[in-house]
PDB file of C-alpha atoms in Angstrom:
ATOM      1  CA  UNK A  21     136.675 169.838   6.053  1.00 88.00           C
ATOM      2  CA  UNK A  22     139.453 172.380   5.300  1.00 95.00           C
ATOM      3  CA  UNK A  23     140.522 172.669   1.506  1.00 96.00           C
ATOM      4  CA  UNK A  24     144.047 174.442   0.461  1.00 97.00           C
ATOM      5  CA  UNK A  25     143.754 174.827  -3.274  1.00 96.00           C
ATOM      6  CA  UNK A  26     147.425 176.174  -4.346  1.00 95.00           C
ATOM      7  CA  UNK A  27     147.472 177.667  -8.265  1.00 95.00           C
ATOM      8  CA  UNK A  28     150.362 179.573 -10.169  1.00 96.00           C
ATOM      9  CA  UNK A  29     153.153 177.439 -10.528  1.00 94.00           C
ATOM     10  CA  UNK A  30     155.121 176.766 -13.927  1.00 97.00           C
ATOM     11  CA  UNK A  31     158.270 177.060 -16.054  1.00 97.00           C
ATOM     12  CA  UNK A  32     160.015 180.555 -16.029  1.00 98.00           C
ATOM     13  CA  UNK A  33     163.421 181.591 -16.801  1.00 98.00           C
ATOM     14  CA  UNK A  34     166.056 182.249 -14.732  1.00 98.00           C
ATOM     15  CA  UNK A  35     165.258 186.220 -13.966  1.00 98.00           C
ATOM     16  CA  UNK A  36     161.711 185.910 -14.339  1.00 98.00           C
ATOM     17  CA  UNK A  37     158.794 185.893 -11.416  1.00 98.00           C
ATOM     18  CA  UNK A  38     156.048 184.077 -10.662  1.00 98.00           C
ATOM     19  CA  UNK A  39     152.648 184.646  -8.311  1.00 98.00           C
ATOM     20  CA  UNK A  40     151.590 181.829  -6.887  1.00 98.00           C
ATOM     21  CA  UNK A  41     148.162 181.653  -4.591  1.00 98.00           C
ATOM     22  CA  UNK A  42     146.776 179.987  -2.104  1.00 98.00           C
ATOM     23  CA  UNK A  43     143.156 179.991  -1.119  1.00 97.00           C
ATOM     24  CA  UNK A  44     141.683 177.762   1.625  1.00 97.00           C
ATOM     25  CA  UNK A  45     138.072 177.039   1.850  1.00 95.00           C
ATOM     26  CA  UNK A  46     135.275 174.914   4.500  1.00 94.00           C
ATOM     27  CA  UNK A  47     134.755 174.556   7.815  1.00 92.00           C
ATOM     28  CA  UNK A  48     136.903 177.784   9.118  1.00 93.00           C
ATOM     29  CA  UNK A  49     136.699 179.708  12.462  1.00 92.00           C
ATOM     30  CA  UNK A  50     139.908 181.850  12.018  1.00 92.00           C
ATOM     31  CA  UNK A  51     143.300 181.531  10.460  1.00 94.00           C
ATOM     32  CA  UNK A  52     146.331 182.287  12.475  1.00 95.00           C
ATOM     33  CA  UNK A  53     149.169 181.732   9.837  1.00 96.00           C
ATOM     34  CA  UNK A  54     149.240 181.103   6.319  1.00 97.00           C
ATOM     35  CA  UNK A  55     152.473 180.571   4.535  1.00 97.00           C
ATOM     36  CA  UNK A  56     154.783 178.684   1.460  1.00 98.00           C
ATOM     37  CA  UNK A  57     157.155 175.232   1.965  1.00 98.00           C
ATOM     38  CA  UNK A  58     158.802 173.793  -0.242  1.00 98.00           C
ATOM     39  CA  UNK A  59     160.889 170.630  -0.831  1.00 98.00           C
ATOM     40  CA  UNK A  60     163.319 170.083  -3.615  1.00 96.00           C
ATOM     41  CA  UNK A  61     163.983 166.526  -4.725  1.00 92.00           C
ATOM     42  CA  UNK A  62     166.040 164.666  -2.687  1.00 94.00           C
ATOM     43  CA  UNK A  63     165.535 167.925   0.024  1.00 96.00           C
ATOM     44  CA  UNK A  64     163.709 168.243   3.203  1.00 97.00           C
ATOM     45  CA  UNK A  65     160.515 170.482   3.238  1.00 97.00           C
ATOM     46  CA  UNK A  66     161.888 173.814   4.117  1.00 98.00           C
ATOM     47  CA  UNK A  67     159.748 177.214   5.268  1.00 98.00           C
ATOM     48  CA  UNK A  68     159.749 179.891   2.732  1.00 98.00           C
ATOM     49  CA  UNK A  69     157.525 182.649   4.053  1.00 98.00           C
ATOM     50  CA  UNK A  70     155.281 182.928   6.448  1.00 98.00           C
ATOM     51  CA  UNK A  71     152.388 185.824   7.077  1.00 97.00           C
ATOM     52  CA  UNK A  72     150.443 185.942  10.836  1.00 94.00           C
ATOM     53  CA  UNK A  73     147.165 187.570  11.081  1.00 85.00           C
ATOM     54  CA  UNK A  74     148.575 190.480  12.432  1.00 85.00           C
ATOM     55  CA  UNK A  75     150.448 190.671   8.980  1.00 88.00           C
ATOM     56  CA  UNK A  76     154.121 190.298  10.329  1.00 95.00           C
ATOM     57  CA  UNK A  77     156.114 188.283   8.141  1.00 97.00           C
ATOM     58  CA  UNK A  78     158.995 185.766   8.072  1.00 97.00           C
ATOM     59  CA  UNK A  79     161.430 184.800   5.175  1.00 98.00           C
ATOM     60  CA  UNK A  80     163.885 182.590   4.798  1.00 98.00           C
ATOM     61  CA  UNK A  81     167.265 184.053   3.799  1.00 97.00           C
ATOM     62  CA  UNK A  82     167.151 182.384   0.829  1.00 97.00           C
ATOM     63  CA  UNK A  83     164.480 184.581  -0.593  1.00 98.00           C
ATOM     64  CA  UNK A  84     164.742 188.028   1.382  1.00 98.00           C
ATOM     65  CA  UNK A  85     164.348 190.696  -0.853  1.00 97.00           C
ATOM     66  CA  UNK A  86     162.757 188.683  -3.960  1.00 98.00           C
ATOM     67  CA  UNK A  87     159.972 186.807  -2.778  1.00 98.00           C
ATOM     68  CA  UNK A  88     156.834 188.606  -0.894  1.00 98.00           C
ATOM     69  CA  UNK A  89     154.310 187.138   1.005  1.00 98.00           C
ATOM     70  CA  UNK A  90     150.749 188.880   1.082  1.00 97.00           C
ATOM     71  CA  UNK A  91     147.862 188.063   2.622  1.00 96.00           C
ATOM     72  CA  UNK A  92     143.661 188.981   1.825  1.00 94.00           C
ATOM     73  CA  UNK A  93     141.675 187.910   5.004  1.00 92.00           C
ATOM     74  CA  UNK A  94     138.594 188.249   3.434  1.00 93.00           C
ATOM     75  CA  UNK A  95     139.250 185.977   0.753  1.00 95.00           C
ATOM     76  CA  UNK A  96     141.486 183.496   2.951  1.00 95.00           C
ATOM     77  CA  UNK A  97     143.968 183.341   0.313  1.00 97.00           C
ATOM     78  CA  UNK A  98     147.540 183.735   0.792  1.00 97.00           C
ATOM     79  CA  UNK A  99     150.022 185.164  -2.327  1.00 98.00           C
ATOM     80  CA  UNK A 100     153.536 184.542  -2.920  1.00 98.00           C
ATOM     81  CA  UNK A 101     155.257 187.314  -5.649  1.00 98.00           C
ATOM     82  CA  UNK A 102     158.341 185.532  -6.831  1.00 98.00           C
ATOM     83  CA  UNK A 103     160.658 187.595  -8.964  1.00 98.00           C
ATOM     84  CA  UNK A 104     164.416 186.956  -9.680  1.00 98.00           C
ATOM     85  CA  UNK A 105     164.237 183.472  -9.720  1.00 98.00           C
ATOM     86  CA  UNK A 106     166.656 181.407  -9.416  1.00 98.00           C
ATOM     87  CA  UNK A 107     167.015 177.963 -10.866  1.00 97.00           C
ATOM     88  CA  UNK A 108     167.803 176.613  -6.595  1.00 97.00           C
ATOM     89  CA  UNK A 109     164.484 177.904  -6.346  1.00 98.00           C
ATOM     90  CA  UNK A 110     163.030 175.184  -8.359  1.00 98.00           C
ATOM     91  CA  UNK A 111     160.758 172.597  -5.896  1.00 98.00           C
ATOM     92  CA  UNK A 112     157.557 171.882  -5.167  1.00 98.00           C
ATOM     93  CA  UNK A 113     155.755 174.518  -3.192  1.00 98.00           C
ATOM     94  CA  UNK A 114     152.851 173.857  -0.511  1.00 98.00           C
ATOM     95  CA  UNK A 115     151.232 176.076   1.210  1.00 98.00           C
ATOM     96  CA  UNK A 116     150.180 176.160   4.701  1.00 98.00           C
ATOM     97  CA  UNK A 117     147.574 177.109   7.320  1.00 97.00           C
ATOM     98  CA  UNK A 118     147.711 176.942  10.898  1.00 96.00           C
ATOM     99  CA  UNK A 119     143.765 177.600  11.747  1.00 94.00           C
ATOM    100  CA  UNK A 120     140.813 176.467  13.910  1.00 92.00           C
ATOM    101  CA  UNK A 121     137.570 175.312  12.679  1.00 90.00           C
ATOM    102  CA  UNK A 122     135.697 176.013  15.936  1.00 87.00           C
ATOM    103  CA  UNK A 123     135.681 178.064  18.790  1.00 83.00           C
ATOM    104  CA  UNK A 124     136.365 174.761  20.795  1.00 86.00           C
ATOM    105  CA  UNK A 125     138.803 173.000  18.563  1.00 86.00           C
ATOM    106  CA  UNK A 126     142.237 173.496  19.147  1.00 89.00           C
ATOM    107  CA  UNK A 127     144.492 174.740  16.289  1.00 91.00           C
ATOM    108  CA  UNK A 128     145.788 172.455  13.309  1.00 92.00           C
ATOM    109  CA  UNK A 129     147.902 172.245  10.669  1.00 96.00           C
ATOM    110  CA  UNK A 130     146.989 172.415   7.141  1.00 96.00           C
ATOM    111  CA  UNK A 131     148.576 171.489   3.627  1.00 97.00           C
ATOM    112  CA  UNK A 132     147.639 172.198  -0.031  1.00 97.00           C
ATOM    113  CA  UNK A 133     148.504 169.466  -2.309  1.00 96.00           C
ATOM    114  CA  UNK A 134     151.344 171.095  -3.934  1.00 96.00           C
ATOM    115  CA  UNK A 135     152.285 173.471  -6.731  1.00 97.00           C
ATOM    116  CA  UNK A 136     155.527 172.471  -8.951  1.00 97.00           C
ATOM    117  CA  UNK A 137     157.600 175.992  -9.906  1.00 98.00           C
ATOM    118  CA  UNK A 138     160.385 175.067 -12.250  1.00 98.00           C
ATOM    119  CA  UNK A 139     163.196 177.654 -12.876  1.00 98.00           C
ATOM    120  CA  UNK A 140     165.774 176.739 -15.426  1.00 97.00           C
ATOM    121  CA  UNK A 141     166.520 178.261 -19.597  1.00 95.00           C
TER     122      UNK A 141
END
């Protein structure tokens, strides 16, 4: 069993920042990606940053140059640094794992259960 437990999210002016983490937990052999979706209402899910082992990176445009994604392998726990937020930037934000839990297994997806950030005066 493979646990993402997402924490961080909350009210904040328009302006204002916001960390949000991500740590995952259980059965893990190695960890391959770990990164942040998220999904207005009425919105698909959409990519928001992304962090490989190898600790390249990938952004949507949307966020380039105020959002960064970091990364502590030892802890298995992915960060997101959020500043000048916008109120578009308002969704609910998942994070995600692509990881094995084996050797022998091959390499799955995996979703927290969600972290609401809410941008607005």
């Amino acid at each position: 069993q493979v646990q993402l437990v997402e924490s961080g999210g909350g009210l904040v002016q328009p302006g204002g920042s916001l960390r949000l983490s991500c740590a995952a937990s259980g059965s893990i052999f190695s960890i391959y990606t770990m990164g942040w979706y998220r999904q207005a209402p009425g919105k698909q899910r959409e990519l928001v940053a992304v962090i490989a082992s190898g600790d390249s990176t990938n952004y949507a445009d949307s966020v380039k140059g105020r959002f960064t994604i970091s990364r502590d392998n030892a802890k298995n726990t992915v960060y997101l640094q959020m500043n000048s937020l916008k109120p578009e930037d308002t969704a609910v934000y998942y994070c995600h794992a692509l990881l094995k839990t084996g050797a022998l297994v091959f390499i799955n997806n995996y979703w927290g259960q969600g972290t609401q950030v809410t941008v607005s005066s």
